[in-house]
């Protein structure tokens, strides 16, 4: 019913997305129908993407963060995401493989796209995500919410703590290799760039859906 060539995923793309994401064939087909309904052109604009993030965080303003996420996935810089880019974005931001996720995280923090991260870029991303903390914390048990240390309770403090963990001076830069190795070697950095225990957040979201 309505499953014409233009409204059905190609077999090649379906197989590629099944192999590279956590989503099943029925899930991908459902996502695709919803995607086409919202974006008949087969492309999603930055504004539409920001609207989707807004629905995830109704009690916060995720616009700045959504803009950075969109930039990190708009690989050809044409101002839109196609279905493949969109699904990969959803997959990685909700828990892809560690290396994939860290490569994406580096792209997210590399605001100017020059292949290195500066302290200012870390501050920019941390500030954009700080607005989401109230909504994220709504999904985390109250006892865990009380454990945010004094040196992490503002965007500036959090960025400073990340920078110190990398052992960098004020005007130093972090390469992609250094970033990935540093995060893999230090779980505190991973926690700081992802906020509190992503698995708990994912579990809470699953509970809400059931």
XYZ file of C-alpha atoms in Angstrom:
210
model
C 0.000 0.000 0.000
C 1.724 3.095 -1.231
C 4.946 1.083 -1.373
C 6.087 2.538 -4.685
C 9.700 2.710 -5.746
C 9.946 6.326 -4.607
C 8.559 5.569 -1.148
C 10.530 2.366 -0.495
C 14.116 2.036 0.652
C 16.443 0.568 -1.946
C 17.670 -2.913 -1.071
C 21.294 -1.696 -1.175
C 20.691 1.171 1.260
C 18.598 -1.036 3.532
C 21.375 -3.632 3.748
C 24.016 -0.943 4.328
C 22.047 0.651 7.183
C 21.257 -2.737 8.763
C 24.977 -3.558 8.715
C 26.171 -0.211 10.061
C 23.502 0.693 12.614
C 21.607 -1.039 15.392
C 18.265 -0.744 13.590
C 16.297 -3.688 12.184
C 14.679 -3.826 8.732
C 11.141 -3.113 10.055
C 12.464 -0.183 12.098
C 14.324 1.281 9.122
C 11.303 0.947 6.842
C 9.095 2.652 9.442
C 11.688 5.416 9.930
C 11.860 5.903 6.164
C 8.093 6.272 5.737
C 8.040 8.828 8.582
C 11.042 10.604 7.066
C 9.347 10.930 3.666
C 6.145 12.145 5.288
C 8.024 14.946 7.042
C 10.491 15.537 4.205
C 8.887 14.651 0.832
C 12.020 15.894 -0.953
C 14.057 13.151 0.721
C 16.213 15.755 2.471
C 15.960 17.285 5.911
C 16.903 20.917 6.483
C 18.813 22.291 9.445
C 15.617 23.912 10.746
C 13.704 20.627 10.569
C 16.556 18.823 12.317
C 16.502 21.404 15.109
C 12.752 20.811 15.435
C 13.328 17.079 15.919
C 15.841 17.752 18.696
C 13.374 20.161 20.304
C 10.857 17.288 20.550
C 13.472 15.164 22.370
C 14.095 17.912 24.932
C 10.768 19.710 25.546
C 12.020 21.327 28.765
C 15.210 22.802 27.294
C 16.521 24.690 24.278
C 18.656 22.280 22.224
C 18.969 24.595 19.189
C 22.685 25.357 19.549
C 23.603 21.722 20.175
C 21.361 20.487 17.328
C 23.096 22.940 14.992
C 26.496 21.472 15.869
C 25.214 17.903 15.503
C 23.725 18.778 12.111
C 27.045 20.306 10.989
C 28.954 17.180 12.024
C 26.739 14.978 9.828
C 26.307 17.276 6.840
C 29.357 15.739 5.226
C 28.960 17.482 1.864
C 28.069 20.821 3.522
C 24.961 21.291 1.370
C 22.759 22.343 4.299
C 20.634 19.177 4.242
C 20.757 15.570 5.448
C 19.502 12.675 3.366
C 17.946 9.575 4.972
C 21.266 7.737 5.253
C 22.978 10.677 6.989
C 19.952 11.106 9.263
C 19.851 7.452 10.379
C 23.619 7.354 10.952
C 23.227 10.489 13.066
C 20.483 8.899 15.163
C 22.484 5.714 15.559
C 25.742 7.328 16.626
C 24.218 9.903 18.970
C 22.249 7.190 20.755
C 25.101 4.714 21.109
C 27.083 3.534 18.118
C 30.342 1.560 18.329
C 32.941 3.264 20.510
C 35.404 4.167 17.738
C 32.640 5.425 15.420
C 31.180 7.473 18.217
C 34.554 9.003 19.112
C 35.261 9.868 15.465
C 31.880 11.577 15.355
C 32.512 13.302 18.710
C 35.774 14.704 17.335
C 33.915 16.070 14.284
C 31.348 17.594 16.634
C 33.987 19.399 18.714
C 36.029 20.434 15.653
C 33.734 23.416 15.062
C 35.752 25.045 12.271
C 36.557 21.718 10.593
C 40.316 22.292 10.486
C 41.253 18.851 11.862
C 42.134 19.979 15.402
C 40.211 21.016 18.522
C 40.982 24.166 20.500
C 39.969 24.994 24.055
C 37.489 27.560 22.701
C 35.822 24.890 20.568
C 35.421 22.623 23.601
C 33.854 25.521 25.490
C 31.463 26.212 22.620
C 30.173 22.633 22.477
C 29.980 22.259 26.251
C 27.957 25.481 26.467
C 25.547 24.242 23.799
C 24.982 20.966 25.661
C 24.761 22.526 29.120
C 21.238 23.769 28.312
C 20.141 20.145 27.971
C 21.215 19.083 31.457
C 17.815 19.628 33.140
C 16.063 17.455 30.538
C 18.781 14.797 30.590
C 18.747 14.700 34.363
C 14.981 14.138 34.337
C 15.795 10.696 32.947
C 18.416 9.915 35.600
C 17.583 8.810 39.160
C 17.456 11.664 41.677
C 20.361 10.249 43.706
C 22.646 10.463 40.672
C 21.604 14.043 39.982
C 23.054 15.171 43.327
C 26.524 13.947 42.426
C 27.528 16.689 39.966
C 30.841 17.978 41.391
C 31.442 21.693 41.989
C 34.089 21.721 39.246
C 31.542 20.535 36.651
C 28.458 22.586 37.430
C 29.035 25.322 34.819
C 30.004 25.013 31.136
C 33.278 26.865 31.758
C 34.287 24.561 34.615
C 33.386 21.480 32.637
C 35.385 22.622 29.604
C 38.364 23.498 31.825
C 38.255 20.041 33.402
C 38.199 18.333 29.985
C 41.146 20.458 28.808
C 43.181 19.625 31.911
C 42.558 15.900 31.479
C 44.152 16.158 28.025
C 47.160 17.885 29.620
C 47.034 20.791 27.216
C 48.144 24.407 27.628
C 45.768 27.303 26.925
C 46.614 27.692 23.202
C 47.385 24.059 22.391
C 45.346 21.967 19.942
C 44.105 18.383 20.082
C 44.362 16.179 16.982
C 41.804 13.470 16.194
C 44.249 10.728 17.218
C 45.003 12.446 20.532
C 41.311 12.990 21.166
C 40.337 9.353 20.555
C 43.298 7.961 22.512
C 42.741 10.394 25.393
C 39.085 9.468 25.735
C 39.788 5.728 25.478
C 42.522 5.995 28.110
C 40.514 8.135 30.535
C 36.925 7.266 31.400
C 36.560 10.621 33.143
C 36.952 12.397 29.789
C 34.362 10.072 28.242
C 31.955 10.851 31.049
C 32.542 14.591 30.709
C 31.981 14.737 26.965
C 28.885 12.511 27.145
C 27.488 13.756 30.453
C 26.265 11.176 32.911
C 26.215 7.481 32.052
C 24.634 7.311 28.566
C 23.401 3.756 29.210
C 21.210 4.966 32.059
C 19.711 7.617 29.803
C 19.045 5.044 27.077
C 17.427 2.657 29.563
C 15.187 5.416 30.868
C 14.115 6.307 27.325
C 13.236 2.656 26.666
C 11.104 2.612 29.824
C 9.247 5.702 28.626
C 8.486 4.076 25.264
C 7.014 0.901 26.785
